[in-house]
Short mmCIF file of C-alpha atoms in Angstrom, two decimals:
data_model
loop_
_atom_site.label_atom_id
_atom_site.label_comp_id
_atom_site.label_asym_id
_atom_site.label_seq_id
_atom_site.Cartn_x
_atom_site.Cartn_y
_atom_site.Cartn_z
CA UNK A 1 11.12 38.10 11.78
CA UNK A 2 7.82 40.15 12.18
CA UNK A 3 4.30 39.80 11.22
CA UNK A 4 2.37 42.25 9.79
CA UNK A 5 -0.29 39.41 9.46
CA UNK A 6 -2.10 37.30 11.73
CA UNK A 7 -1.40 33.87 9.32
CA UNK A 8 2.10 32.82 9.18
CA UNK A 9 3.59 32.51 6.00
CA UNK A 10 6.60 30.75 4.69
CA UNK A 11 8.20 32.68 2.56
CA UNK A 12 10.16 35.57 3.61
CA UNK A 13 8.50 37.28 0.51
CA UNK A 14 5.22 37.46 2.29
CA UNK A 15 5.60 39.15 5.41
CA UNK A 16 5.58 42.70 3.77
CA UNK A 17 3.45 43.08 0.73
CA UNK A 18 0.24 41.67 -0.07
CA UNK A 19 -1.80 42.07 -3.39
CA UNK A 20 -1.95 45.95 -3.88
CA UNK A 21 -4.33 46.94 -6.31
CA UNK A 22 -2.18 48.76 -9.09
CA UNK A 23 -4.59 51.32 -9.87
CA UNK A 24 -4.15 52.41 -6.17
CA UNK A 25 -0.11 52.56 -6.62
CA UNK A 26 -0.27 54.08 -10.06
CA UNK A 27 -3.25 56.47 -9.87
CA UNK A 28 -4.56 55.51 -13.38
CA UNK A 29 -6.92 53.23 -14.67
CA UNK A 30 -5.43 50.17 -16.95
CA UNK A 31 -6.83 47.68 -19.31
CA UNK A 32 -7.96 44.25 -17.33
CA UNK A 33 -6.76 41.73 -20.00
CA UNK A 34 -9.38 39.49 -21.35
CA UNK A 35 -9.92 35.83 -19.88
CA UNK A 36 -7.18 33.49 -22.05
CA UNK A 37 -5.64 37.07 -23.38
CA UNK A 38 -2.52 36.38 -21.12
CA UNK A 39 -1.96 32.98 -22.21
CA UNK A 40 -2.20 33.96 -26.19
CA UNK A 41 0.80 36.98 -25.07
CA UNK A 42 2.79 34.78 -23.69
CA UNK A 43 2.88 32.14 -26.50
CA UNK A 44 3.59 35.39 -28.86
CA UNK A 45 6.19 36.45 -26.27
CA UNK A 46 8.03 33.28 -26.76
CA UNK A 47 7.54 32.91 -30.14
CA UNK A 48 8.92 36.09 -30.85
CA UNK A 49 11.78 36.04 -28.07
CA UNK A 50 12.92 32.35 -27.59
CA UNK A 51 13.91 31.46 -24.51
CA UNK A 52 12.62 33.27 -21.19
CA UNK A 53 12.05 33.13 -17.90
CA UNK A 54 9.01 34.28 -16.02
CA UNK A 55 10.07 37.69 -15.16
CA UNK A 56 11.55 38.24 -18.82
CA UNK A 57 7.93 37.40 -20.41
CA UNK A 58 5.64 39.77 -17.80
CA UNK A 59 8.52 42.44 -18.76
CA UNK A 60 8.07 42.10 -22.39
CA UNK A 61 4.44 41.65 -22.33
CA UNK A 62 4.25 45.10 -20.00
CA UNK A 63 6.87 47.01 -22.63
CA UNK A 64 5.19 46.26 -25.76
CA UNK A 65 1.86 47.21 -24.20
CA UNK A 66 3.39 50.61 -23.30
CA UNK A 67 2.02 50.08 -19.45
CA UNK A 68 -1.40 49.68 -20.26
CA UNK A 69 -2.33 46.13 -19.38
CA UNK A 70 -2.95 45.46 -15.63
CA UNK A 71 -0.18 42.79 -15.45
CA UNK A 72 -0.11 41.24 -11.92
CA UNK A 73 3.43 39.89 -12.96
CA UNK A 74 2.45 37.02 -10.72
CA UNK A 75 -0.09 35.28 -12.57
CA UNK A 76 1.74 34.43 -15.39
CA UNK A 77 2.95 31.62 -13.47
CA UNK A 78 0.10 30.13 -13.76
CA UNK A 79 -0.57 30.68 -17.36
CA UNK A 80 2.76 28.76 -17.89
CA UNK A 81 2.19 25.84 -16.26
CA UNK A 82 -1.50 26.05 -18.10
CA UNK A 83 0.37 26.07 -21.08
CA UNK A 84 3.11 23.65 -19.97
CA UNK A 85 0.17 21.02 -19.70
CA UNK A 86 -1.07 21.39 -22.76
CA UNK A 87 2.22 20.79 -23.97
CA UNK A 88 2.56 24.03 -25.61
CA UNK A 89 6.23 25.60 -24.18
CA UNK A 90 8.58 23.93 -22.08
CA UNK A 91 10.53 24.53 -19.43
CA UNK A 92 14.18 24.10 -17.94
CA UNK A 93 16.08 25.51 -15.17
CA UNK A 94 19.26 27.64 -16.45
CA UNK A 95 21.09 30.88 -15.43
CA UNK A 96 20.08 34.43 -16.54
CA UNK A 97 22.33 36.98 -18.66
CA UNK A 98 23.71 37.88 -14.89
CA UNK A 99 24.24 34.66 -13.34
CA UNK A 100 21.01 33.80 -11.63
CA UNK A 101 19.02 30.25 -11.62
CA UNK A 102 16.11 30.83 -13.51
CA UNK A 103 13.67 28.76 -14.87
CA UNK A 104 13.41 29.51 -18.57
CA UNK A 105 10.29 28.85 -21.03
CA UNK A 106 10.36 28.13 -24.84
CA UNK A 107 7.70 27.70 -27.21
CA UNK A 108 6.88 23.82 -28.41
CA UNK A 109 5.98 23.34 -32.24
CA UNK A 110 3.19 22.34 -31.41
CA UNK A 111 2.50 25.75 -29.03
CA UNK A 112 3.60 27.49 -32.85
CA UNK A 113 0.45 25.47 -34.54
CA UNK A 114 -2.08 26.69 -31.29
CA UNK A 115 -0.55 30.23 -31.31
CA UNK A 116 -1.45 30.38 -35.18
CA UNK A 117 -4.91 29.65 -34.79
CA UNK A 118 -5.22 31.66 -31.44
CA UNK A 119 -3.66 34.75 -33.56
CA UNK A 120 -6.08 33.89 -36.27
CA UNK A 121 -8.87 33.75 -34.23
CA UNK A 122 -8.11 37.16 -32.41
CA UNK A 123 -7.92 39.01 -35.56
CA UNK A 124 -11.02 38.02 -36.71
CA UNK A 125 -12.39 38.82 -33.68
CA UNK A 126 -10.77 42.30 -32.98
CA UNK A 127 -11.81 42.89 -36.72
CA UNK A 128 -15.28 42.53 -36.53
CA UNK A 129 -15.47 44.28 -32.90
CA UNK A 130 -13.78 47.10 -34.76
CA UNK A 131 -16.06 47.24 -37.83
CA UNK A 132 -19.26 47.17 -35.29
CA UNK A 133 -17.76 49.81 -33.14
CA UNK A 134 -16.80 51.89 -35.75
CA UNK A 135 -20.56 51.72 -37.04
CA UNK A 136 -21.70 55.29 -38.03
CA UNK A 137 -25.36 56.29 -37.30
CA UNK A 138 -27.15 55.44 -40.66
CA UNK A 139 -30.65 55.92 -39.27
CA UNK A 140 -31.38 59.28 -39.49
CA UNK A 141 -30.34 61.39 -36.56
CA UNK A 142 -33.57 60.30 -34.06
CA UNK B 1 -8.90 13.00 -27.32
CA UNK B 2 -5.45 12.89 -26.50
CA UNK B 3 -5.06 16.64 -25.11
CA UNK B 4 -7.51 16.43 -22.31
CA UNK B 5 -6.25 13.18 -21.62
CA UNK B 6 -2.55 14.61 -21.61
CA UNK B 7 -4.23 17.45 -19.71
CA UNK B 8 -5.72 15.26 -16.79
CA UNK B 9 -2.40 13.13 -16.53
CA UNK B 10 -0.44 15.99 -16.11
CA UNK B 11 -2.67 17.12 -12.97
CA UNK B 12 -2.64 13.50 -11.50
CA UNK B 13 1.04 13.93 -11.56
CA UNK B 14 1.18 17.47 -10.21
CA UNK B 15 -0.93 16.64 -7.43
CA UNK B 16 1.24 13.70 -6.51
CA UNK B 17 4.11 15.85 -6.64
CA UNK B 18 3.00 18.67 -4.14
CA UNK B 19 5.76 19.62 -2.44
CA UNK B 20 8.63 19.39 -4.86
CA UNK B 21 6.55 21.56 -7.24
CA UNK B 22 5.53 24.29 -4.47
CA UNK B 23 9.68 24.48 -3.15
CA UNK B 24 10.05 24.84 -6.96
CA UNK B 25 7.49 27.60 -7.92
CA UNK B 26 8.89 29.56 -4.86
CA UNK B 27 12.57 29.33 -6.07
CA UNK B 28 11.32 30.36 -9.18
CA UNK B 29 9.31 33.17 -7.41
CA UNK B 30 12.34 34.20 -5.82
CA UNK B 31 14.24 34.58 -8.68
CA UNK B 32 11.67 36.54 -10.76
CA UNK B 33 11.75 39.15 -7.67
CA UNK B 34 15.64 38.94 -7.47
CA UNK B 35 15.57 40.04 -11.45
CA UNK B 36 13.53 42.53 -10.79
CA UNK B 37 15.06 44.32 -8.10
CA UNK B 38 18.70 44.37 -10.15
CA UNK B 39 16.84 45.90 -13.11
CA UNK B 40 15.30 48.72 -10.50
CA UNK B 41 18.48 49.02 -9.25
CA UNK B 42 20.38 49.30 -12.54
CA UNK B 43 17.88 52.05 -12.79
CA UNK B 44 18.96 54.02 -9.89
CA UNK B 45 16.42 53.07 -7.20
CA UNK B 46 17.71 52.26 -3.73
CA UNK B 47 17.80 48.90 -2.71
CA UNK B 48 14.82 49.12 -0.09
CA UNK B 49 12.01 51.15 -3.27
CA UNK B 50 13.49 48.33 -5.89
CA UNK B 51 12.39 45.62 -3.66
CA UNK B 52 9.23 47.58 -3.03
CA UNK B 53 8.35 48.08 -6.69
CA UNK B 54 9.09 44.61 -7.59
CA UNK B 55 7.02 43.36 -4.53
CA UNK B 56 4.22 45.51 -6.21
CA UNK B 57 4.38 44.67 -9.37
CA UNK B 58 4.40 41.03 -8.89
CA UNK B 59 1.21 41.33 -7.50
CA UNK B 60 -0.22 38.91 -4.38
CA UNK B 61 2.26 36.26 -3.98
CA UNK B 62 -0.09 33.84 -2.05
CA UNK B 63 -2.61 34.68 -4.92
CA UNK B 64 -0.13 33.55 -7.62
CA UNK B 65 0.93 30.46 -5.42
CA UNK B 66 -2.85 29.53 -4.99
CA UNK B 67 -3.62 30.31 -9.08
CA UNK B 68 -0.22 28.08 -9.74
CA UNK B 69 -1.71 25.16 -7.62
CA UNK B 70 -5.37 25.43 -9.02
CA UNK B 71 -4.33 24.99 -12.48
CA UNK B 72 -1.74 22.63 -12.30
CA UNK B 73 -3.28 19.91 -9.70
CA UNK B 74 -6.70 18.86 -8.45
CA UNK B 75 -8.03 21.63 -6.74
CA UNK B 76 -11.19 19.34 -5.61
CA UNK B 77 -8.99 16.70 -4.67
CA UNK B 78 -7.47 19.06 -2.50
CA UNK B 79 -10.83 20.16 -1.14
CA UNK B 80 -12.04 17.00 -0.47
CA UNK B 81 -8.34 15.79 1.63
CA UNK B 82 -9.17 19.02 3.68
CA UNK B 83 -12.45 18.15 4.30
CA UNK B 84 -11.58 14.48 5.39
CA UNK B 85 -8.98 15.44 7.27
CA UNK B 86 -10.87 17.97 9.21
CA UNK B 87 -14.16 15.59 9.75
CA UNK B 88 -12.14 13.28 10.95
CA UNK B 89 -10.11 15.63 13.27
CA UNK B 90 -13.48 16.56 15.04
CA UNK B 91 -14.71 13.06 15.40
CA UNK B 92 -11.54 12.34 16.96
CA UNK B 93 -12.28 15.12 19.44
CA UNK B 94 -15.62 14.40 19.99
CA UNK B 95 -15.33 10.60 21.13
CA UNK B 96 -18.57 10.59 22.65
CA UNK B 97 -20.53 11.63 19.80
CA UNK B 98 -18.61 9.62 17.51
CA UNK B 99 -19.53 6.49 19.35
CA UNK B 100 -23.08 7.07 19.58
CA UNK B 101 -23.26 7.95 16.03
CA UNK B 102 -21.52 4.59 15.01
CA UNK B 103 -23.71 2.80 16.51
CA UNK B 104 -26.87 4.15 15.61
CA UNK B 105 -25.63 3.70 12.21
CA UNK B 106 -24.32 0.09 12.92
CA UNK B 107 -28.18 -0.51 14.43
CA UNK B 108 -29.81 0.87 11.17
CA UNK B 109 -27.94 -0.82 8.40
CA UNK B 110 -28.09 -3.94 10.55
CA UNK B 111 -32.20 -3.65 10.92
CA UNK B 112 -32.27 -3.55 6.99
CA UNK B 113 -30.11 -5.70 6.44
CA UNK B 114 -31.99 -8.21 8.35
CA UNK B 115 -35.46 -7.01 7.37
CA UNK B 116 -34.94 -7.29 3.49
CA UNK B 117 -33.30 -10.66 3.69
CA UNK B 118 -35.75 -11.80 5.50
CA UNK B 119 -38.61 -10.08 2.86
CA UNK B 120 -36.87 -11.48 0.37
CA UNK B 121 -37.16 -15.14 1.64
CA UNK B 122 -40.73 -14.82 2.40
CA UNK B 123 -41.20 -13.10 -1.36
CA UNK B 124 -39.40 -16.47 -3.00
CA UNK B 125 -41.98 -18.39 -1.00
CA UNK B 126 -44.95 -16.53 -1.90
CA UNK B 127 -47.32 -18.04 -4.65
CA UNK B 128 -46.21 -16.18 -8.33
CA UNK B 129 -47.89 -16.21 -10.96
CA UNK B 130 -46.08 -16.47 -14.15
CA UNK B 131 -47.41 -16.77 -17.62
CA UNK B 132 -45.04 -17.97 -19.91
CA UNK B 133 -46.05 -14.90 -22.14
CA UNK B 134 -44.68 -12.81 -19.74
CA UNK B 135 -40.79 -14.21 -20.30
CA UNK B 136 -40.92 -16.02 -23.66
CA UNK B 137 -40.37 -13.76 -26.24
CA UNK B 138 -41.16 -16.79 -28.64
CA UNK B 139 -43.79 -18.61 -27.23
CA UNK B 140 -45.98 -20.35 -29.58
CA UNK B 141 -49.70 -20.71 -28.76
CA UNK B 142 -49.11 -23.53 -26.01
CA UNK B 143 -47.44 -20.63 -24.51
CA UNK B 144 -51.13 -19.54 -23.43
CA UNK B 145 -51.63 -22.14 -20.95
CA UNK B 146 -48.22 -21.98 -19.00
CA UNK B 147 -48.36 -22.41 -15.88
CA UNK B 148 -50.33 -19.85 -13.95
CA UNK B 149 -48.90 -20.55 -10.56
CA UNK B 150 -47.37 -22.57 -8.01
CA UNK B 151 -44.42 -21.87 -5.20
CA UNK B 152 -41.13 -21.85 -5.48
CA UNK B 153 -41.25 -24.78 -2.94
CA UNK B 154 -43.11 -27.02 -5.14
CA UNK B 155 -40.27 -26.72 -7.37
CA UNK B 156 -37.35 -27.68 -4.95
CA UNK B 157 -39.87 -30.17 -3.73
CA UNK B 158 -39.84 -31.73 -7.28
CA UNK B 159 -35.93 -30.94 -7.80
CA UNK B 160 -35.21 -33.50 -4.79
CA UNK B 161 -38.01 -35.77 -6.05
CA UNK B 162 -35.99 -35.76 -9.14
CA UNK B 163 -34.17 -38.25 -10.86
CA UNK B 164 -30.03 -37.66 -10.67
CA UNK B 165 -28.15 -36.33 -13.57
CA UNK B 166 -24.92 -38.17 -15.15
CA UNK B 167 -22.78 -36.39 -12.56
CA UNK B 168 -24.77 -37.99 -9.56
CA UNK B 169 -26.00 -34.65 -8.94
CA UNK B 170 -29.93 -33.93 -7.76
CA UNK B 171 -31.97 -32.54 -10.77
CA UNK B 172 -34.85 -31.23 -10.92
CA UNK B 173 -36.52 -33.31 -14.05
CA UNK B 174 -39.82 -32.43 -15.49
CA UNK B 175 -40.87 -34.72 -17.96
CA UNK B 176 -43.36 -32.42 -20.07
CA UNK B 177 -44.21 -30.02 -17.21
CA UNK B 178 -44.89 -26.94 -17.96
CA UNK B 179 -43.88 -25.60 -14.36
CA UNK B 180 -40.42 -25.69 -15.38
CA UNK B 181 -40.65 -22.52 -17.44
CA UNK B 182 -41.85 -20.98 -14.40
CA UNK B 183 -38.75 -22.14 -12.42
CA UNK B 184 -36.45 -20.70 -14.85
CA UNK B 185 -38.30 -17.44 -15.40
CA UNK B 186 -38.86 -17.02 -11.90
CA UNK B 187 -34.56 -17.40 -11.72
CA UNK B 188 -34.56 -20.27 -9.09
CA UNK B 189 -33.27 -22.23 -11.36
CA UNK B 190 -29.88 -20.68 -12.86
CA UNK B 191 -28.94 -23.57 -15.36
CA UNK B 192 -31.13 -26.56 -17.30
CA UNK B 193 -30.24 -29.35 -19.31
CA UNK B 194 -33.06 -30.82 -21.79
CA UNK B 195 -33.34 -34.09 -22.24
CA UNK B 196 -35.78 -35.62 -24.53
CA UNK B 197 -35.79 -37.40 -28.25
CA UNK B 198 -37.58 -34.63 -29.62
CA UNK B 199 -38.24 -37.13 -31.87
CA UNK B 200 -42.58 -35.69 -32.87
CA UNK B 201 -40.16 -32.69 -34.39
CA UNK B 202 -37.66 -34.76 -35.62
CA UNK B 203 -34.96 -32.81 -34.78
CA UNK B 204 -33.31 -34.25 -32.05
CA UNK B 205 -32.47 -37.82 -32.84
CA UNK B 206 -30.93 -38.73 -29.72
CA UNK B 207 -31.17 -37.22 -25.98
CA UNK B 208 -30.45 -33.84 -25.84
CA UNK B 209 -28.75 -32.68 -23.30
CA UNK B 210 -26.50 -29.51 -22.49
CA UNK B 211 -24.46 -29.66 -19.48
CA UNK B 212 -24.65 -27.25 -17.06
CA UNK B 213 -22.58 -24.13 -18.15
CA UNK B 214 -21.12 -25.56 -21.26
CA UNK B 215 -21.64 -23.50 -24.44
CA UNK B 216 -21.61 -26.21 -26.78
CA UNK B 217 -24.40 -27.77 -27.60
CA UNK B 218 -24.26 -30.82 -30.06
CA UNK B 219 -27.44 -29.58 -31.79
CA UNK B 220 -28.53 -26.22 -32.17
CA UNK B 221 -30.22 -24.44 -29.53
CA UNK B 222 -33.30 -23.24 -31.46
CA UNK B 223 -34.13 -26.85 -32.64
CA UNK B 224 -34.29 -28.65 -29.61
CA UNK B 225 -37.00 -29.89 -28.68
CA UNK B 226 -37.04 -31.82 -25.74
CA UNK B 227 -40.07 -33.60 -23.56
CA UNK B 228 -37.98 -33.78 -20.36
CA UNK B 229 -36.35 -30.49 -18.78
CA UNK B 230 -33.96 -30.72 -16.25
CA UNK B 231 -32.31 -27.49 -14.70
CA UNK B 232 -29.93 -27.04 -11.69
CA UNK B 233 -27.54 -24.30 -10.68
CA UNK B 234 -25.78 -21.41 -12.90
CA UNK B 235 -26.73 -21.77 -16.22
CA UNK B 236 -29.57 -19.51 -17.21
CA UNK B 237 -31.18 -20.53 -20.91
CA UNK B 238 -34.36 -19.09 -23.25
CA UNK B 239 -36.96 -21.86 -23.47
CA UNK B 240 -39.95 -21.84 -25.08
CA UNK B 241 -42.96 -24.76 -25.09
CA UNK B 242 -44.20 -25.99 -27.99
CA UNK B 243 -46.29 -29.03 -28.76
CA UNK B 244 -44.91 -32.21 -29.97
CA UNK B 245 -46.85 -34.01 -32.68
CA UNK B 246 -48.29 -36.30 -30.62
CA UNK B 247 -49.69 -33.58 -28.47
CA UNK B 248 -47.91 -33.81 -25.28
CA UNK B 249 -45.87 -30.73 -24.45
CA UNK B 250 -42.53 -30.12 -25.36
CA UNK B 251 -40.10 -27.45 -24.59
CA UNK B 252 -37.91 -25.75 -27.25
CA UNK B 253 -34.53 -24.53 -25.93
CA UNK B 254 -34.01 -21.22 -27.88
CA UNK B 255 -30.71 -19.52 -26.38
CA UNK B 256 -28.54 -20.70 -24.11
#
């Protein structure tokens, strides 16, 4: 086993690739998602796909945003156990469509209730961020 | 209410449950990077770029361990383990330092220790002064010429001078002194009895008398009014003086 890094690390996931800055690999600038944006997807992710597992949400979130989130697929691990807490989805371990262990998520009724307001909430917001933005100049042209 | 609480009790648990939760998060890792590599590869990559871009687009995996960890536990627990350990790590090292530092401390606490007890002696010997104003909410006018001073001493002096209670017990009886108030305010005195017939007020038609630490009293407290006043340990009442009809001083026991 070889270290490219002075700190030993457990896993054998480590020992190659640290956090890369997408916009480096990509060569285009994405969207950095909102503080408490993620965890509002992923709700909507499960309520609209059942049951998934961690890789299955980031994918989904990443398709329907056509590629223009940043996504570091990692941290929605922790907005699932964020949202695990609050008793919002839960979890079990199962196998995937191709026969791997995977732990998969589902949304709680009570997660259905939060998403609703969340959603509410965001459309309100987006709304009036929208109406201000799309303000035309009214004063004159000074 | 409930959801912080639910919150907070899910973190106590977490953080009890380190290392089955860690071994699970990196299975779970594992298996999120496995998926991704067979969809890269179902896509035509080789095997060596699929693991590449999934690596990538998972992002830092110590990152996501670390988030994982901070949201689910007690991150300032955590903090504050690390910190222990490693102060106590260095003492160990240090042995020389350590032992010089214990003592000093040991010497310091010891010096106060030793120096307020022995201020606080000296203070409970001092001469007060104590106007029943002061500590009698409901003082009536003889409340004016309470005692205005006297030593803690002369109290304990009188307490063993005393007559003995039922219980064979020393007491501290003061027929129609007006020090007494000053004993009890002053707290040297934690418990009192009255004794006394009461009888200028007509209230009390017999002795009354409330033992030491018993609720009960056989007449009520803010009627009492007594001409003797006897108080010992643990029982901590509300008197107030008043003047019997014959104009001797009484006391009048008002909460106890």
């Amino acid at each position: 086993m070889s270290f490219y890094f002075p700190v030993a690390m457990p896993h054998k996931l480590c020992d190659v690739y640290v956090a890369v800055p997408q916009e480096l690999q990509m060569g285009e600038t994405k969207l950095d998602l909102l503080q408490g944006t993620l965890d509002l997807m992923v709700l909507q992710t499960l309520a609209a796909m059942g049951s998934l597992h961690g890789y299955g949400i980031a994918r989904r979130i990443e398709q329907i945003s056509g590629d223009e989130v940043l996504l570091n697929q990692g941290t929605i691990y922790a907005s699932l156990v964020r949202l695990q807490q609050r008793g919002w989805i839960a979890a079990e371990w199962g196998t995937s469509d191709n026969n791997r262990k995977a732990k998969f998520y589902s949304i709680t009724k009570s997660g259905r209730k939060q998403l609703a307001e969340d959603a509410a909430h965001w459309a309100r917001l987006a709304g009036v961020m929208g109406r201000v933005l799309a303000m035309q100049n009214e004063g004159g042209d000074q | 209410m409930i959801a912080p609480l639910r919150r907070a009790l899910s973190r106590l648990r977490s953080f009890f449950r380190k290392e089955p939760l860690d071994q699970e998060l990196k299975d779970e890792m594992a298996s999120h990077i496995e998926l991704a590599m067979e969809e890269n590869i179902r896509k035509g990559m080789p095997e060596e770029e699929a693991r590449r871009n999934a690596m990538v687009r998972f992002g830092g995996v110590q990152q996501a361990k670390e988030q994982h960890r901070e949201t689910r536990g007690l991150p300032w627990m955590d903090v504050l383990g690390q910190d222990l350990r490693f102060t106590f790590r260095t003492l160990a090292k240090d042995r020389g330092f350590t032992m010089i530092a214990i003592q000093i401390l040991g010497l310091g606490i010891g010096a106060n220790v030793a120096v307020s007890g022995f201020a606080g002696n000296l203070w409970g010997h001092l001469v007060f002064r104590h106007t029943a104003d002061t500590g009698n909410r409901h003082s009536h006018g003889a409340g004016r010429n309470a005692v205005e001073g006297g030593t803690r001493r002369d109290w304990q002096n009188a307490g063993t001078g005393g007559d003995r209670d039922s219980g064979g017990r020393s007491a501290f009886v003061c027929a129609g002194q007006r020090h007494c108030f000053a004993a009890l305010w002053d707290g040297a005195y934690r418990s009192a009895y009255v004794r006394g017939d009461g009888g200028a007020a007509g209230r009390c038609s017999s002795a009354c008398r409330i033992p030491a630490g018993a609720p009960s009293l056989a007449h009520r407290s803010d009627e009492c009014v007594a001409d003797e006043l006897t108080v010992g340990v643990s029982w901590s009442p509300t008197l107030s003086q008043t003047t019997r009809q014959d104009g001797a001083p009484g006391f009048v026991l008002q909460q106890y």
